Tab-separated table of C-alpha atoms and ligand atoms in Angstrom:
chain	number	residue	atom	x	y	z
A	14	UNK	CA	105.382	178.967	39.270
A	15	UNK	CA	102.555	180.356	41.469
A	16	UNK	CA	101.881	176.719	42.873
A	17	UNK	CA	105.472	176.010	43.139
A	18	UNK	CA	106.234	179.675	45.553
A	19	UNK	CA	103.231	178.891	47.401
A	20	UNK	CA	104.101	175.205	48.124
A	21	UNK	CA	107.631	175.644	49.013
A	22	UNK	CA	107.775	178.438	51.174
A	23	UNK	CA	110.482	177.573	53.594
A	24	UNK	CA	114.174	176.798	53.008
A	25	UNK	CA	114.348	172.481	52.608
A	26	UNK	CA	117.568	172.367	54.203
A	27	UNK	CA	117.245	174.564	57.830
A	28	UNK	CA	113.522	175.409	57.593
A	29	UNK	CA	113.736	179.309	57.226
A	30	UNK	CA	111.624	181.373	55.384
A	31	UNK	CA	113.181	181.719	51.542
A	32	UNK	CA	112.936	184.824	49.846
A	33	UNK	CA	111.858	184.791	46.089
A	34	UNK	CA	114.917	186.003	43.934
A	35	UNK	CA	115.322	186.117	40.465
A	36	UNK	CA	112.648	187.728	39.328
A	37	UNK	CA	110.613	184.817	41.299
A	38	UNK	CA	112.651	182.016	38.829
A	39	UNK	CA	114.139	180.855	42.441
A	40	UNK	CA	114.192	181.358	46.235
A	41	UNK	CA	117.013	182.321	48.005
A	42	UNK	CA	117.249	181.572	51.741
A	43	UNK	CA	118.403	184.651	53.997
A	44	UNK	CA	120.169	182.339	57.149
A	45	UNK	CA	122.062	179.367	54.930
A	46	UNK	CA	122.467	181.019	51.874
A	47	UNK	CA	120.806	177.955	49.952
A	48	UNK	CA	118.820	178.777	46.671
A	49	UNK	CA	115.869	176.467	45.804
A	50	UNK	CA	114.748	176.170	42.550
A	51	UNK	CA	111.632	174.462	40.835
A	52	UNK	CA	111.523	171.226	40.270
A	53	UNK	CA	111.034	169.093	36.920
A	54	UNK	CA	109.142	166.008	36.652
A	55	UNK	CA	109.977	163.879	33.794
A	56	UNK	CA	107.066	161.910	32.329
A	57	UNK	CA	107.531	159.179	29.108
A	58	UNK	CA	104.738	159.114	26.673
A	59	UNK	CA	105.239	155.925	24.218
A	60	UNK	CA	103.572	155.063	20.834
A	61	UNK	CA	103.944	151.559	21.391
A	62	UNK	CA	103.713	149.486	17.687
A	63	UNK	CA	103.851	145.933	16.926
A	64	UNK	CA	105.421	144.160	14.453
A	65	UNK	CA	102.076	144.502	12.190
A	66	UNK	CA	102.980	148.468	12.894
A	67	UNK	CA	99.536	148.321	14.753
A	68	UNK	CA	99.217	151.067	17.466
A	69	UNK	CA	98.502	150.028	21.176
A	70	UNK	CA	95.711	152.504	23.011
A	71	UNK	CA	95.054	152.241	26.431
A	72	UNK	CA	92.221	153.718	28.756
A	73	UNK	CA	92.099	154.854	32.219
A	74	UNK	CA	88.683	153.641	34.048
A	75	UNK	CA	88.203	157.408	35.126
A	76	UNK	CA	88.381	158.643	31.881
A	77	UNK	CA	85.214	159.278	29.579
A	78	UNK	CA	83.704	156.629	27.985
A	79	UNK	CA	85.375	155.798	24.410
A	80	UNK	CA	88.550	158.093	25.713
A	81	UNK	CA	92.048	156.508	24.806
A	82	UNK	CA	95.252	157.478	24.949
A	83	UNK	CA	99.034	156.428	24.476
A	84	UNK	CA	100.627	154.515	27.606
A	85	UNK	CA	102.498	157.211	30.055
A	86	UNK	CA	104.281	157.371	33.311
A	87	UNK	CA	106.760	159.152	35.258
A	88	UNK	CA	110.583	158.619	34.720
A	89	UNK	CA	111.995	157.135	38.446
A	90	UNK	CA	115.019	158.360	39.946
A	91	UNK	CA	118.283	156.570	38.373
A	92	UNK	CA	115.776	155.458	35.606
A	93	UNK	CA	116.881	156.209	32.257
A	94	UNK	CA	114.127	157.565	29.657
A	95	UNK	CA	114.071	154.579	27.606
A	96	UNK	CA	114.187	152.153	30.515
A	97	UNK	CA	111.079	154.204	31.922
A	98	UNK	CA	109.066	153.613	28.468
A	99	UNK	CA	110.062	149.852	29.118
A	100	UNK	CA	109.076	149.262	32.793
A	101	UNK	CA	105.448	151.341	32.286
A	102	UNK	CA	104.702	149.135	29.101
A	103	UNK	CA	105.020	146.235	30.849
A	104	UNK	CA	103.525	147.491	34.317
A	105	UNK	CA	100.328	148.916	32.275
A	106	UNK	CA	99.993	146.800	29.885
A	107	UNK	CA	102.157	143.553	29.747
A	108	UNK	CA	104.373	143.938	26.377
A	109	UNK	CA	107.709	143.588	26.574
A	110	UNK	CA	109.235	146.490	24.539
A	111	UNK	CA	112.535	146.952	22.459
A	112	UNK	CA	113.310	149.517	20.437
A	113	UNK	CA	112.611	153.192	21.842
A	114	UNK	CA	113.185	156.301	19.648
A	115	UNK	CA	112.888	159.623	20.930
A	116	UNK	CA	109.982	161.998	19.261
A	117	UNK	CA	109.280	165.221	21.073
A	118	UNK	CA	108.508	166.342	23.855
A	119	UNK	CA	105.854	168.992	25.699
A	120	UNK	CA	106.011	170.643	28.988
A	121	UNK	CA	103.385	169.962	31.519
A	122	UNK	CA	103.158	172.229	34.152
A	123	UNK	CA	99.894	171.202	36.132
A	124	UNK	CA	101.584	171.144	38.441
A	125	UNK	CA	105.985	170.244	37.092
A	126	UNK	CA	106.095	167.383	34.422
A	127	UNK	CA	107.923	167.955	31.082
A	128	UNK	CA	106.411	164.878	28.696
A	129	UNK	CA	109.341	163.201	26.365
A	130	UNK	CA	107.553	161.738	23.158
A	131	UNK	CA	108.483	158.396	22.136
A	132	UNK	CA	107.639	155.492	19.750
A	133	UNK	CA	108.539	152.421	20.693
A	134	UNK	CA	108.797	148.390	19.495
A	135	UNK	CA	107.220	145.624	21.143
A	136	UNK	CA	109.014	142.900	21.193
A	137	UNK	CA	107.086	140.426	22.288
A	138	UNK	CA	104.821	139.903	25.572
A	139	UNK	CA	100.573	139.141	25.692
A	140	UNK	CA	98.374	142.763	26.479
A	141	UNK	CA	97.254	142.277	30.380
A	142	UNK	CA	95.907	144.801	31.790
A	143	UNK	CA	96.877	146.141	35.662
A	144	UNK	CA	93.573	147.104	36.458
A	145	UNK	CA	94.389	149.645	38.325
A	146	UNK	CA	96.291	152.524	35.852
A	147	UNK	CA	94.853	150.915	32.571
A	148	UNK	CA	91.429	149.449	32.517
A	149	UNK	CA	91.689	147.925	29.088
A	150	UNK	CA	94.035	148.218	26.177
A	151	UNK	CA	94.278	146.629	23.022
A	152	UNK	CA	95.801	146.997	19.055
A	153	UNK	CA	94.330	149.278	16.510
A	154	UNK	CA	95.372	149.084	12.712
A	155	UNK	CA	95.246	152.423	10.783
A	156	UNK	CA	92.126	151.555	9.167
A	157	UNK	CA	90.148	150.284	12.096
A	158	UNK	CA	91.277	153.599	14.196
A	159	UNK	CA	90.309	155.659	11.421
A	160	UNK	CA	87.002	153.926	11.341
A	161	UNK	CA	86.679	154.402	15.158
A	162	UNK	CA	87.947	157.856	15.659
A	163	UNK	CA	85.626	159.042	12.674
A	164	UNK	CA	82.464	156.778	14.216
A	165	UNK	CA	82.799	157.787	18.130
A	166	UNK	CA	84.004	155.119	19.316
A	167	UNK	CA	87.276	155.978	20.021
A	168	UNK	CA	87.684	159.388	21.471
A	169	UNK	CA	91.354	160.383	21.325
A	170	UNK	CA	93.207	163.061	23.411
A	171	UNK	CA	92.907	166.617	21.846
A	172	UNK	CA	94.911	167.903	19.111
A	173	UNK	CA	96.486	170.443	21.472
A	174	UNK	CA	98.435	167.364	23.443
A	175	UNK	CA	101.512	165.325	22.688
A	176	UNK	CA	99.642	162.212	22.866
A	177	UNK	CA	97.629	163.316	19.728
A	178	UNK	CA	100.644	164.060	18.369
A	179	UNK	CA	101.937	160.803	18.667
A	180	UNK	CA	99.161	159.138	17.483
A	181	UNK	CA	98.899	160.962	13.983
A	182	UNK	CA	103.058	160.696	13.587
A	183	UNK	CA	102.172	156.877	13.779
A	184	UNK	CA	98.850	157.469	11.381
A	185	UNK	CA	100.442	159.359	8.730
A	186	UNK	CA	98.616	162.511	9.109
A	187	UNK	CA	95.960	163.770	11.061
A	188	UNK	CA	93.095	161.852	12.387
A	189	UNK	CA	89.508	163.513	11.640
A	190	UNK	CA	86.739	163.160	14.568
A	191	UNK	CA	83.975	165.392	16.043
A	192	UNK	CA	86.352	167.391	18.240
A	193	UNK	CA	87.675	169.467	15.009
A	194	UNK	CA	87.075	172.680	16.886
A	195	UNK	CA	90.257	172.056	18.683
A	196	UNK	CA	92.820	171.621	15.812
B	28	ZN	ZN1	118.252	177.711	54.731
């Protein structure tokens, strides 16, 4: 809320000054009368499964070595949630995905995203990278991430995140690494 008051401190529709009302929940402009409030990002975070119910895992080439994570992106306007989970699995990663089934969600507020959960199907489609969001991605079975997550070599996001969370609804139950300080 702090970023959003000090970003936004003029009215967006005559350029006046706005006033924080509400108990600073708002802004309230004193010529037009117009009240601003903060705005929500929508973000999709998939667990994307294949027919072999293996998990896809993707990594960003600025994250730390061994780090991987579920696919995500943000929703686009007059996108629908489930059409977003489809156009960023495809844009990321190349798989063409079906099903989508809505899992939970987390708020986000560095600086306005709310993340919506989701597992999803693949339908079909070969993993090809974009180079630019994902540097590489590929399937994991439960055994072999179990083996990895336990060994180091696959670093996964911490238990506090929705991505985690995703990850262990797909497992079963919860993954055990180094990072156990966080759970
Ligand atoms: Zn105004």
């Amino acid at each position: 809320m702090a970023q959003w008051h000090a970003a936004h401190p003029f009215c967006a529709r005559c350029g006046t000054r706005s006033e924080p009302v509400q108990s600073g929940w708002a802004r309230s402009c004193p010529v037009c009368g117009a009240e601003h409030y903060p705005r929500t990002d929508g973000a999709v975070i998939m667990a994307i499964v294949d027919d072999e119910d293996r998990l896809l895992l993707g990594r960003q080439a600025r994250w730390a070595e061994h780090r991987y994570s579920c696919l995500a992106g943000f929703v686009e306007p007059g996108e629908s949630l489930e059409d977003a989970v489809r156009r960023e699995a495809r844009e990321e990663a190349g798989v063409v995905v079906g099903e989508v089934a809505y899992r939970g969600s987390q708020p986000w507020p560095f600086p306005a995203s709310l993340m919506l959960g989701f597992r999803a199907r693949a339908a079909g489609g070969e993993i090809t990278v974009d180079g630019e969001e994902l540097e590489s991605a590929r399937w994991w079975t439960r055994e072999e991430l179990a083996l990895d997550v336990a060994t180091g070599e696959v670093l996964l996001p911490p238990a506090v995140s929705i991505a985690r969370r995703l990850v262990e609804d797909w497992f079963g139950g919860p993954l055990h690494d180094g990072q156990d300080a966080w759970r």
